[in-house]
Short mmCIF file of C-alpha atoms and ligand atoms in Angstrom, two decimals:
data_model
loop_
_atom_site.label_atom_id
_atom_site.label_comp_id
_atom_site.label_asym_id
_atom_site.label_seq_id
_atom_site.Cartn_x
_atom_site.Cartn_y
_atom_site.Cartn_z
CA MET Y 1 6.18 4.05 -93.04
CA SER Y 2 2.92 4.76 -91.21
CA ASP Y 3 2.68 8.01 -89.23
CA THR Y 4 2.89 8.03 -85.48
CA ALA Y 5 1.47 10.29 -82.76
CA LYS Y 6 3.96 11.56 -80.22
CA LEU Y 7 2.84 12.26 -76.68
CA GLN Y 8 4.77 13.90 -73.89
CA VAL Y 9 3.68 13.02 -70.35
CA PRO Y 10 5.70 14.13 -67.31
CA GLY Y 11 8.94 12.20 -67.41
CA LYS Y 12 8.14 10.20 -70.50
CA ASP Y 13 7.83 10.64 -74.27
CA VAL Y 14 5.70 8.00 -75.97
CA GLU Y 15 4.74 7.34 -79.56
CA TYR Y 16 1.71 5.52 -80.92
CA PRO Y 17 0.91 4.25 -84.44
CA ILE Y 18 -1.69 6.11 -86.52
CA LEU Y 19 -3.93 3.62 -88.33
CA SER Y 20 -5.86 4.45 -91.50
CA GLY Y 21 -9.15 2.95 -92.69
CA SER Y 22 -10.44 2.85 -96.27
CA VAL Y 23 -12.05 6.28 -95.78
CA GLY Y 24 -12.69 8.67 -92.88
CA PRO Y 25 -10.60 9.82 -89.91
CA ASP Y 26 -7.41 7.97 -89.00
CA VAL Y 27 -7.14 6.57 -85.45
CA ILE Y 28 -4.34 6.73 -82.93
CA ASP Y 29 -3.77 3.25 -81.53
CA ILE Y 30 -3.39 3.98 -77.80
CA ARG Y 31 -3.84 0.44 -76.52
CA LYS Y 32 -0.40 0.56 -74.87
CA LEU Y 33 -0.94 4.00 -73.27
CA TYR Y 34 -1.87 2.85 -69.76
CA GLY Y 35 0.84 0.19 -69.67
CA GLN Y 36 3.49 2.69 -70.73
CA THR Y 37 2.35 5.83 -68.87
CA GLY Y 38 -0.03 4.72 -66.09
CA LYS Y 39 -2.54 7.17 -67.51
CA PHE Y 40 -5.98 6.70 -69.15
CA THR Y 41 -7.53 8.80 -71.88
CA TYR Y 42 -10.67 10.67 -70.78
CA ASP Y 43 -13.55 10.86 -73.26
CA PRO Y 44 -17.06 10.86 -71.67
CA GLY Y 45 -19.64 10.08 -74.38
CA PHE Y 46 -16.81 8.78 -76.59
CA THR Y 47 -16.84 11.92 -78.74
CA SER Y 48 -13.28 11.21 -79.99
CA THR Y 49 -13.07 7.45 -79.51
CA ALA Y 50 -13.19 4.66 -82.08
CA SER Y 51 -14.36 1.59 -80.16
CA CYS Y 52 -13.75 -0.94 -82.92
CA GLU Y 53 -12.86 -1.59 -86.53
CA SER Y 54 -15.90 -2.09 -88.77
CA GLY Y 55 -16.69 -2.48 -92.47
CA LEU Y 56 -20.46 -2.16 -92.24
CA THR Y 57 -21.49 1.51 -92.26
CA TYR Y 58 -19.59 4.70 -92.95
CA ILE Y 59 -20.86 8.16 -91.98
CA ASP Y 60 -19.29 11.47 -93.00
CA GLY Y 61 -21.09 13.87 -90.65
CA ASP Y 62 -19.74 17.03 -92.27
CA GLU Y 63 -20.83 16.02 -95.76
CA GLY Y 64 -24.03 14.24 -94.67
CA ILE Y 65 -22.92 10.95 -96.23
CA LEU Y 66 -24.17 7.51 -95.10
CA LEU Y 67 -22.92 4.33 -96.80
CA HIS Y 68 -23.86 0.71 -96.08
CA ARG Y 69 -21.01 -1.54 -97.28
CA GLY Y 70 -20.14 1.37 -99.61
CA TYR Y 71 -23.62 1.95 -101.08
CA PRO Y 72 -25.14 5.45 -100.46
CA ILE Y 73 -28.33 5.40 -98.38
CA GLY Y 74 -30.14 7.49 -101.02
CA GLN Y 75 -29.52 4.84 -103.69
CA LEU Y 76 -30.50 2.00 -101.38
CA ALA Y 77 -33.69 3.82 -100.31
CA GLU Y 78 -34.54 4.48 -103.98
CA HIS Y 79 -33.70 1.13 -105.57
CA SER Y 80 -33.30 -1.57 -102.90
CA SER Y 81 -35.53 -3.35 -100.37
CA PHE Y 82 -35.15 -3.91 -96.64
CA MET Y 83 -34.55 -7.62 -97.22
CA GLU Y 84 -31.82 -6.86 -99.78
CA VAL Y 85 -30.20 -4.28 -97.47
CA SER Y 86 -30.38 -6.84 -94.64
CA TYR Y 87 -28.55 -9.37 -96.81
CA LEU Y 88 -25.99 -6.68 -97.74
CA LEU Y 89 -25.32 -5.74 -94.10
CA LEU Y 90 -25.03 -9.39 -93.01
CA ASN Y 91 -22.97 -10.70 -95.95
CA GLY Y 92 -21.08 -7.66 -97.29
CA GLU Y 93 -22.29 -7.81 -100.91
CA LEU Y 94 -25.60 -7.22 -102.70
CA PRO Y 95 -27.24 -10.61 -103.43
CA ASN Y 96 -28.01 -11.93 -106.91
CA GLN Y 97 -31.65 -12.92 -107.48
CA GLU Y 98 -31.11 -16.52 -106.35
CA GLU Y 99 -29.35 -15.43 -103.13
CA LEU Y 100 -32.03 -12.83 -102.41
CA THR Y 101 -34.87 -15.30 -102.93
CA ALA Y 102 -33.18 -17.87 -100.69
CA PHE Y 103 -32.58 -15.25 -97.98
CA GLU Y 104 -36.18 -14.00 -98.13
CA ASN Y 105 -37.46 -17.60 -97.88
CA THR Y 106 -35.22 -18.24 -94.86
CA ILE Y 107 -36.43 -15.11 -93.09
CA THR Y 108 -40.06 -15.85 -93.98
CA ARG Y 109 -39.81 -19.28 -92.40
CA HIS Y 110 -38.62 -17.87 -89.11
CA THR Y 111 -41.38 -15.27 -88.64
CA MET Y 112 -43.54 -17.37 -86.28
CA LEU Y 113 -42.95 -17.12 -82.51
CA HIS Y 114 -42.95 -20.11 -80.17
CA GLU Y 115 -46.63 -20.42 -79.21
CA GLN Y 116 -45.73 -20.24 -75.51
CA LEU Y 117 -44.52 -16.65 -76.05
CA ALA Y 118 -48.07 -15.54 -76.84
CA THR Y 119 -48.86 -16.40 -73.23
CA PHE Y 120 -45.86 -14.30 -72.14
CA TYR Y 121 -47.66 -11.21 -73.48
CA ARG Y 122 -50.56 -11.86 -71.09
CA GLY Y 123 -48.25 -10.96 -68.20
CA PHE Y 124 -48.03 -7.32 -69.35
CA ARG Y 125 -50.60 -4.62 -68.58
CA ARG Y 126 -52.53 -3.68 -71.73
CA ASP Y 127 -51.16 -0.15 -71.46
CA ALA Y 128 -47.52 -1.27 -71.17
CA HIS Y 129 -45.26 0.78 -73.46
CA PRO Y 130 -44.48 -1.38 -76.53
CA MET Y 131 -40.75 -0.88 -75.90
CA ALA Y 132 -41.17 -2.52 -72.47
CA VAL Y 133 -42.80 -5.47 -74.24
CA MET Y 134 -40.12 -5.57 -76.97
CA CYS Y 135 -37.37 -5.56 -74.33
CA GLY Y 136 -39.01 -8.35 -72.38
CA VAL Y 137 -39.96 -10.59 -75.28
CA ALA Y 138 -36.62 -10.18 -77.10
CA GLY Y 139 -34.76 -11.21 -73.97
CA ALA Y 140 -37.21 -14.08 -73.41
CA LEU Y 141 -36.35 -15.54 -76.83
CA SER Y 142 -33.16 -16.89 -75.21
CA ALA Y 143 -35.43 -19.08 -73.07
CA PHE Y 144 -36.86 -20.71 -76.20
CA TYR Y 145 -34.09 -20.94 -78.78
CA HIS Y 146 -31.29 -22.70 -76.91
CA ASP Y 147 -30.17 -24.29 -80.19
CA SER Y 148 -28.85 -20.93 -81.41
CA THR Y 149 -27.13 -19.45 -78.40
CA ASP Y 150 -23.64 -20.94 -78.83
CA ILE Y 151 -21.90 -17.82 -80.09
CA THR Y 152 -18.73 -19.74 -80.99
CA ASP Y 153 -20.65 -21.64 -83.70
CA PRO Y 154 -21.01 -19.50 -86.88
CA LYS Y 155 -24.02 -21.60 -87.97
CA GLN Y 156 -25.82 -20.95 -84.68
CA ARG Y 157 -24.92 -17.25 -84.90
CA MET Y 158 -26.50 -17.04 -88.34
CA ILE Y 159 -29.65 -18.93 -87.27
CA ALA Y 160 -30.02 -16.60 -84.26
CA SER Y 161 -29.51 -13.60 -86.57
CA HIS Y 162 -32.18 -14.84 -88.99
CA ARG Y 163 -34.56 -15.57 -86.11
CA LEU Y 164 -34.12 -12.08 -84.66
CA ILE Y 165 -34.60 -10.30 -88.01
CA ALA Y 166 -37.62 -12.49 -88.82
CA LYS Y 167 -39.36 -12.37 -85.46
CA MET Y 168 -39.07 -8.66 -84.65
CA PRO Y 169 -42.03 -7.71 -86.90
CA THR Y 170 -44.13 -10.44 -85.26
CA ILE Y 171 -43.10 -9.29 -81.77
CA ALA Y 172 -43.78 -5.63 -82.58
CA ALA Y 173 -47.14 -6.37 -84.21
CA MET Y 174 -48.18 -8.52 -81.24
CA ALA Y 175 -47.18 -5.71 -78.85
CA TYR Y 176 -49.49 -3.37 -80.77
CA LYS Y 177 -52.35 -5.89 -80.96
CA TYR Y 178 -52.08 -6.58 -77.24
CA SER Y 179 -52.21 -2.84 -76.46
CA VAL Y 180 -55.46 -2.41 -78.42
CA GLY Y 181 -57.06 -5.62 -77.18
CA GLN Y 182 -57.21 -7.25 -80.61
CA PRO Y 183 -56.24 -10.90 -81.31
CA PHE Y 184 -52.77 -11.70 -82.61
CA LEU Y 185 -52.51 -12.56 -86.32
CA TYR Y 186 -50.08 -15.28 -87.43
CA PRO Y 187 -47.56 -14.37 -90.16
CA ASP Y 188 -48.67 -14.96 -93.78
CA ASN Y 189 -45.81 -16.46 -95.79
CA LYS Y 190 -47.34 -15.28 -99.07
CA LEU Y 191 -46.60 -11.65 -98.15
CA SER Y 192 -43.36 -9.65 -98.27
CA TYR Y 193 -41.47 -8.99 -95.02
CA THR Y 194 -43.00 -5.53 -94.74
CA GLY Y 195 -46.42 -6.46 -96.12
CA ASN Y 196 -46.58 -9.28 -93.57
CA PHE Y 197 -45.78 -6.81 -90.78
CA LEU Y 198 -48.52 -4.39 -91.92
CA ARG Y 199 -51.06 -7.21 -92.04
CA MET Y 200 -50.11 -8.56 -88.59
CA THR Y 201 -50.42 -5.01 -87.23
CA PHE Y 202 -53.53 -3.65 -88.92
CA GLY Y 203 -55.34 -6.81 -90.08
CA VAL Y 204 -58.11 -8.53 -88.09
CA PRO Y 205 -59.26 -12.18 -88.27
CA ALA Y 206 -62.76 -11.00 -89.20
CA GLU Y 207 -61.81 -9.85 -92.70
CA GLU Y 208 -59.23 -10.00 -95.50
CA TYR Y 209 -56.42 -7.43 -95.22
CA GLU Y 210 -55.30 -5.78 -98.45
CA VAL Y 211 -51.68 -4.50 -98.28
CA ASN Y 212 -51.51 -0.99 -99.77
CA PRO Y 213 -48.45 -1.12 -102.10
CA VAL Y 214 -47.64 2.58 -101.57
CA ILE Y 215 -47.64 2.15 -97.79
CA GLU Y 216 -45.72 -1.14 -98.09
CA LYS Y 217 -43.03 0.63 -100.15
CA ALA Y 218 -42.91 3.61 -97.76
CA MET Y 219 -42.67 1.35 -94.70
CA ASP Y 220 -39.97 -0.77 -96.36
CA ARG Y 221 -38.01 2.41 -97.13
CA ILE Y 222 -38.38 3.56 -93.51
CA PHE Y 223 -36.95 0.21 -92.40
CA ILE Y 224 -33.99 0.71 -94.78
CA LEU Y 225 -33.35 4.19 -93.33
CA HIS Y 226 -33.18 2.75 -89.81
CA ALA Y 227 -31.22 -0.45 -90.55
CA ASP Y 228 -27.78 0.49 -89.26
CA HIS Y 229 -25.83 3.57 -88.24
CA GLU Y 230 -22.20 2.88 -87.26
CA GLN Y 231 -21.40 2.79 -83.52
CA ASN Y 232 -24.46 4.64 -82.14
CA ALA Y 233 -25.45 4.20 -78.49
CA SER Y 234 -27.65 1.12 -78.93
CA THR Y 235 -25.24 -0.61 -81.31
CA SER Y 236 -22.40 0.04 -78.87
CA THR Y 237 -24.62 -1.44 -76.15
CA VAL Y 238 -25.15 -4.60 -78.23
CA ARG Y 239 -21.41 -4.86 -78.88
CA LEU Y 240 -20.55 -4.35 -75.21
CA ALA Y 241 -23.11 -6.94 -74.09
CA GLY Y 242 -21.86 -9.32 -76.78
CA SER Y 243 -18.23 -8.83 -75.75
CA SER Y 244 -18.97 -10.71 -72.52
CA GLY Y 245 -20.22 -13.71 -74.52
CA ALA Y 246 -23.90 -13.05 -73.73
CA ASN Y 247 -26.30 -14.80 -76.08
CA PRO Y 248 -27.57 -12.79 -79.10
CA PHE Y 249 -31.14 -12.49 -77.79
CA ALA Y 250 -29.91 -10.92 -74.54
CA CYS Y 251 -27.66 -8.56 -76.51
CA ILE Y 252 -30.54 -7.38 -78.71
CA ALA Y 253 -32.73 -6.88 -75.61
CA ALA Y 254 -29.96 -4.63 -74.25
CA GLY Y 255 -29.89 -2.71 -77.53
CA ILE Y 256 -33.67 -2.22 -77.41
CA ALA Y 257 -33.40 -0.87 -73.86
CA CYS Y 258 -30.77 1.68 -74.91
CA LEU Y 259 -32.64 2.71 -78.06
CA TRP Y 260 -35.70 3.58 -75.93
CA GLY Y 261 -34.07 6.74 -74.57
CA PRO Y 262 -35.47 10.07 -75.91
CA ALA Y 263 -31.96 11.22 -76.86
CA HIS Y 264 -31.70 8.21 -79.18
CA GLY Y 265 -34.46 6.09 -80.74
CA GLY Y 266 -37.11 7.53 -78.44
CA ALA Y 267 -36.71 10.86 -80.25
CA ASN Y 268 -39.17 9.92 -83.01
CA GLU Y 269 -41.98 9.58 -80.45
CA ALA Y 270 -40.80 12.75 -78.65
CA ALA Y 271 -40.52 14.67 -81.94
CA LEU Y 272 -44.12 14.02 -82.97
CA ASN Y 273 -45.36 14.79 -79.47
CA MET Y 274 -43.43 18.08 -79.69
CA LEU Y 275 -44.89 18.91 -83.13
CA ARG Y 276 -48.40 18.18 -81.89
CA GLU Y 277 -47.79 20.31 -78.78
CA ILE Y 278 -46.63 23.22 -80.98
CA GLY Y 279 -49.84 22.63 -82.94
CA ARG Y 280 -49.65 25.59 -85.33
CA PRO Y 281 -46.91 27.62 -87.08
CA GLU Y 282 -47.57 30.76 -84.98
CA ARG Y 283 -46.28 28.94 -81.90
CA ILE Y 284 -42.95 27.86 -83.47
CA PRO Y 285 -40.93 30.95 -82.36
CA GLU Y 286 -41.82 30.21 -78.72
CA TYR Y 287 -40.37 26.68 -79.00
CA ILE Y 288 -37.29 27.85 -80.92
CA ALA Y 289 -36.66 30.33 -78.10
CA ARG Y 290 -37.05 27.58 -75.50
CA ALA Y 291 -34.63 25.30 -77.41
CA LYS Y 292 -32.03 28.11 -77.34
CA ASP Y 293 -32.59 28.96 -73.67
CA LYS Y 294 -29.74 27.52 -71.59
CA ASN Y 295 -31.98 27.45 -68.53
CA ASP Y 296 -34.68 25.46 -70.29
CA PRO Y 297 -33.96 21.71 -70.65
CA PHE Y 298 -36.24 21.65 -73.72
CA ARG Y 299 -34.56 20.57 -76.95
CA LEU Y 300 -35.97 20.42 -80.46
CA MET Y 301 -36.59 16.69 -80.72
CA GLY Y 302 -35.52 15.21 -84.05
CA PHE Y 303 -32.86 17.91 -84.35
CA GLY Y 304 -29.10 17.67 -83.87
CA HIS Y 305 -26.79 14.71 -84.04
CA ARG Y 306 -23.48 13.62 -82.55
CA VAL Y 307 -22.06 12.86 -85.98
CA TYR Y 308 -24.09 14.77 -88.59
CA LYS Y 309 -23.12 18.43 -88.67
CA ASN Y 310 -25.02 18.62 -91.94
CA TYR Y 311 -28.43 17.44 -93.06
CA ASP Y 312 -29.02 13.79 -92.07
CA PRO Y 313 -29.40 12.10 -95.49
CA ARG Y 314 -32.08 9.89 -93.99
CA ALA Y 315 -34.19 12.94 -93.09
CA THR Y 316 -34.09 14.03 -96.73
CA VAL Y 317 -35.59 10.72 -97.86
CA MET Y 318 -38.02 10.77 -94.95
CA GLN Y 319 -39.39 14.21 -95.89
CA LYS Y 320 -39.99 13.02 -99.47
CA THR Y 321 -41.77 9.94 -98.13
CA VAL Y 322 -44.16 12.09 -96.09
CA ARG Y 323 -45.54 13.58 -99.30
CA GLU Y 324 -45.94 10.15 -100.92
CA VAL Y 325 -47.83 8.73 -97.94
CA PHE Y 326 -49.99 11.82 -97.50
CA ASP Y 327 -50.96 11.69 -101.18
CA ALA Y 328 -51.65 7.95 -101.07
CA LEU Y 329 -53.78 8.18 -97.95
CA LYS Y 330 -55.24 11.60 -98.79
CA VAL Y 331 -54.03 12.80 -95.40
CA ASN Y 332 -53.71 16.46 -94.65
CA ASP Y 333 -52.29 16.55 -91.13
CA PRO Y 334 -51.28 20.14 -90.21
CA VAL Y 335 -48.40 18.67 -88.21
CA PHE Y 336 -46.40 18.27 -91.46
CA GLU Y 337 -46.72 22.00 -92.15
CA VAL Y 338 -45.58 22.70 -88.59
CA ALA Y 339 -42.56 20.42 -89.16
CA LEU Y 340 -41.65 22.08 -92.48
CA GLN Y 341 -41.90 25.61 -91.04
CA LEU Y 342 -40.06 24.62 -87.86
CA GLU Y 343 -37.22 23.21 -89.96
CA GLU Y 344 -37.15 26.33 -92.14
CA MET Y 345 -37.05 28.66 -89.13
CA ALA Y 346 -34.45 26.64 -87.23
CA LEU Y 347 -32.13 26.30 -90.24
CA ASN Y 348 -32.14 30.09 -90.60
CA ASP Y 349 -31.53 30.77 -86.92
CA PRO Y 350 -27.93 31.68 -85.91
CA TYR Y 351 -28.07 29.36 -82.86
CA PHE Y 352 -28.81 26.28 -84.97
CA ILE Y 353 -26.47 27.38 -87.74
CA GLU Y 354 -23.57 27.97 -85.36
CA LYS Y 355 -24.12 24.66 -83.53
CA LYS Y 356 -24.72 22.86 -86.87
CA LEU Y 357 -28.05 21.45 -85.77
CA PHE Y 358 -30.08 19.88 -88.59
CA PRO Y 359 -33.11 17.59 -88.71
CA ASN Y 360 -32.16 13.95 -88.10
CA VAL Y 361 -33.85 10.69 -89.01
CA ASP Y 362 -36.39 11.14 -86.21
CA PHE Y 363 -37.75 14.52 -87.23
CA TYR Y 364 -40.18 13.43 -89.96
CA SER Y 365 -40.55 9.72 -89.28
CA GLY Y 366 -43.31 10.19 -86.73
CA VAL Y 367 -45.37 12.29 -89.16
CA ILE Y 368 -45.38 9.38 -91.62
CA LEU Y 369 -45.94 6.64 -89.04
CA SER Y 370 -48.84 8.58 -87.53
CA ALA Y 371 -50.42 9.00 -90.99
CA ILE Y 372 -50.10 5.24 -91.59
CA GLY Y 373 -51.98 4.63 -88.34
CA PHE Y 374 -49.34 3.79 -85.72
CA PRO Y 375 -49.75 5.28 -82.23
CA THR Y 376 -46.70 7.34 -81.15
CA THR Y 377 -45.85 4.69 -78.55
CA MET Y 378 -45.11 2.27 -81.42
CA PHE Y 379 -42.60 4.54 -83.19
CA THR Y 380 -39.50 3.44 -81.29
CA ALA Y 381 -40.61 -0.18 -81.51
CA LEU Y 382 -40.53 0.24 -85.31
CA PHE Y 383 -37.06 1.75 -85.05
CA ALA Y 384 -35.98 -1.31 -83.01
CA LEU Y 385 -37.58 -3.66 -85.55
CA ALA Y 386 -35.51 -2.16 -88.38
CA ARG Y 387 -32.30 -1.65 -86.39
CA THR Y 388 -32.23 -5.32 -85.38
CA VAL Y 389 -30.48 -6.22 -88.64
CA GLY Y 390 -27.79 -3.60 -87.94
CA TRP Y 391 -27.40 -4.83 -84.39
CA VAL Y 392 -27.00 -8.48 -85.40
CA ALA Y 393 -24.65 -7.59 -88.27
CA GLN Y 394 -22.46 -5.54 -85.91
CA TRP Y 395 -22.65 -8.29 -83.28
CA ASN Y 396 -21.52 -10.93 -85.81
CA GLU Y 397 -18.69 -8.65 -86.97
CA MET Y 398 -17.55 -8.15 -83.38
CA ILE Y 399 -17.58 -11.88 -82.56
CA SER Y 400 -15.55 -12.66 -85.68
CA ASP Y 401 -13.03 -9.85 -84.97
CA PRO Y 402 -9.79 -11.51 -83.81
CA GLU Y 403 -8.99 -8.36 -81.81
CA GLN Y 404 -12.24 -8.34 -79.89
CA LYS Y 405 -12.13 -8.79 -76.10
CA ILE Y 406 -14.53 -7.99 -73.30
CA GLY Y 407 -15.21 -4.24 -73.20
CA ARG Y 408 -14.10 -2.82 -69.86
CA PRO Y 409 -13.52 0.97 -69.78
CA ARG Y 410 -11.73 2.63 -66.83
CA GLN Y 411 -12.52 5.95 -65.08
CA LEU Y 412 -11.25 9.16 -63.54
CA TYR Y 413 -11.94 8.43 -59.86
CA THR Y 414 -13.00 11.49 -57.85
CA GLY Y 415 -14.57 9.77 -54.83
CA PRO Y 416 -13.16 9.57 -51.25
CA VAL Y 417 -9.65 8.18 -50.82
CA GLN Y 418 -9.21 5.22 -48.43
CA ARG Y 419 -10.55 5.76 -44.89
CA ASP Y 420 -11.33 3.45 -41.92
CA TYR Y 421 -14.75 2.20 -40.92
CA VAL Y 422 -16.35 4.06 -37.95
CA PRO Y 423 -18.76 2.09 -35.73
CA VAL Y 424 -22.27 3.56 -35.77
CA GLY Y 425 -22.05 4.63 -32.11
CA GLN Y 426 -19.13 6.92 -32.94
CA ARG Y 427 -20.60 8.71 -36.01
C1 LIG K 501 -30.63 9.06 -83.18
O1 LIG K 501 -25.84 8.12 -82.95
C2 LIG K 501 -26.65 7.86 -83.88
O2 LIG K 501 -26.28 7.57 -84.99
C3 LIG K 501 -28.12 7.91 -83.48
C4 LIG K 501 -29.12 7.70 -84.61
C5 LIG K 501 -29.06 6.29 -85.14
O3 LIG K 501 -29.50 6.09 -86.29
O4 LIG K 501 -28.67 5.38 -84.39
O5 LIG K 501 -28.85 8.62 -85.66
C6 LIG K 501 -30.54 7.92 -84.13
O6 LIG K 501 -30.52 8.87 -82.00
C7 LIG K 501 -30.80 10.45 -83.75
C8 LIG K 501 -30.76 11.55 -82.63
C9 LIG K 501 -32.16 11.58 -82.00
N1 LIG K 501 -32.18 12.50 -80.81
C10 LIG K 501 -32.80 13.66 -80.84
O7 LIG K 501 -33.33 14.14 -81.85
C11 LIG K 501 -32.86 14.36 -79.49
C12 LIG K 501 -32.52 15.85 -79.65
N2 LIG K 501 -31.11 15.95 -80.02
C13 LIG K 501 -30.15 16.08 -78.96
O8 LIG K 501 -30.48 15.74 -77.70
C14 LIG K 501 -28.70 16.00 -79.40
O9 LIG K 501 -28.59 16.69 -80.57
C15 LIG K 501 -28.10 14.61 -79.56
C16 LIG K 501 -28.29 13.78 -78.34
C17 LIG K 501 -28.72 13.90 -80.72
C18 LIG K 501 -26.61 14.78 -79.82
O10 LIG K 501 -26.07 15.36 -78.70
P1 LIG K 501 -24.49 15.62 -78.57
O11 LIG K 501 -23.76 15.20 -79.77
O12 LIG K 501 -24.03 15.08 -77.25
O13 LIG K 501 -24.42 17.17 -78.60
P2 LIG K 501 -24.67 18.08 -77.34
O14 LIG K 501 -25.81 17.55 -76.54
O15 LIG K 501 -23.37 18.30 -76.66
O16 LIG K 501 -25.15 19.43 -78.07
C19 LIG K 501 -24.19 20.30 -78.61
C20 LIG K 501 -24.83 21.68 -78.41
C21 LIG K 501 -25.30 21.91 -76.97
O17 LIG K 501 -25.23 23.31 -76.72
P3 LIG K 501 -23.97 23.85 -75.82
O18 LIG K 501 -24.01 23.11 -74.50
O19 LIG K 501 -22.72 23.52 -76.63
O20 LIG K 501 -24.23 25.32 -75.69
O21 LIG K 501 -26.00 21.79 -79.22
C22 LIG K 501 -27.14 21.95 -78.39
C23 LIG K 501 -26.74 21.52 -76.99
O22 LIG K 501 -27.51 22.23 -76.02
N3 LIG K 501 -28.17 21.07 -78.93
C24 LIG K 501 -29.46 21.38 -79.07
C25 LIG K 501 -30.05 20.25 -79.66
N4 LIG K 501 -29.15 19.30 -79.84
C26 LIG K 501 -27.97 19.80 -79.37
N5 LIG K 501 -30.16 22.50 -78.78
C27 LIG K 501 -31.46 22.48 -79.06
N6 LIG K 501 -32.12 21.44 -79.63
C28 LIG K 501 -31.44 20.32 -79.94
N7 LIG K 501 -32.08 19.29 -80.49
#
């Protein structure tokens, strides 16, 4: 006998089933609430709302646990590859060697963009933010790949998913090349997914580009850390857009737009800008004080999380990766020392302890990406590149969910009640 939740509203007692997942909080199934009571629940920001059932990613915010299809992020970051994690998220199981090779070959053969899209870039200003370009080009893909926009056809859904995963590195690299006035490089099928991205970004037609294996491994790990993260704002945006039957390219463009915000994926760019503004350890107390000041809108970027009330396990891996990249590139950027001391000071400050504010995935990522050579404006574009596999996996799961229907939340209306129109001469 499953438990139920009893609710008393004026004049009516109602009862709703409590549903349990494989792990994590139970949910109260309130789908009949409005029909039975004429009342809505009220949950701005969805702090206590499960929007769907999913088997992709599990987060335990109190324990700092992140699992993809059951596998801990630390193990995947240590032993897996972004292509293998992509296969896992899309298909539910780790691939054997034959399946992995076939998947990598499929993705490799979708990395080129329709040549007409290169012209599309010419319409942007050179100093356009790469996220504006990513938004525009991702949405424009639906104007080129009509043969994979029928969302009712599982084969077309999978082709669209492969195209999106494969083309994001090309789109992101082209956005960077366009911003620095260098020619686009075509993908090189001999390279790995991540090695190909590094070459398209930093290579030039005038000379051979040698992929640095340490950087390739670090970049691939960064992609793994950003692949998926339950029902975050941009994933929920993709699901909501997809629930109307919009084509997958339009849904991913919507996800990119949402990710751009500084409270979400834009935080990696904001976090490095903040660390550079702080500049040296002596100035950290001033910024800690500002972050605690209710009257100051300033927040420590890369700190805090809606779900993690413990250390974000991705930040742990990210911090380790900083040291590897710094050693490999013989970089000694003081910004890392500022980040380490800022973290140390914040984690020992009662305000951050009481509010359970820890570094999140965005706190260290910018330090690494900057050391590798990316401008801060590219950071969120890299987040979008990696998160595309999570978005398409969640989108596929939603489309195949027999319970899915168009998302259409209600509201608590506090505007004017009905009144009659007054002609302008009488106002
Ligand atoms: C990502 O959802 C995901 O999974 C996202 C993500 C993913 O992989 O998809 O993990 C990626 O978006 C990581 C988060 C990146 N954003 C930032 O680093 C921006 C800085 N952080 C915050 O703005 C904030 O922590 C959020 C947006 C991340 C979470 O905000 P919540 O859950 O809505 O919490 P809140 O804003 O209500 O804050 C709770 C309290 C508040 O104080 P009180 O009003 O209760 O007194 O904590 C304070 C906040 O003022 N607080 C901070 C703070 N974050 C929260 N104070 C100072 N610095 C901060 N960073």
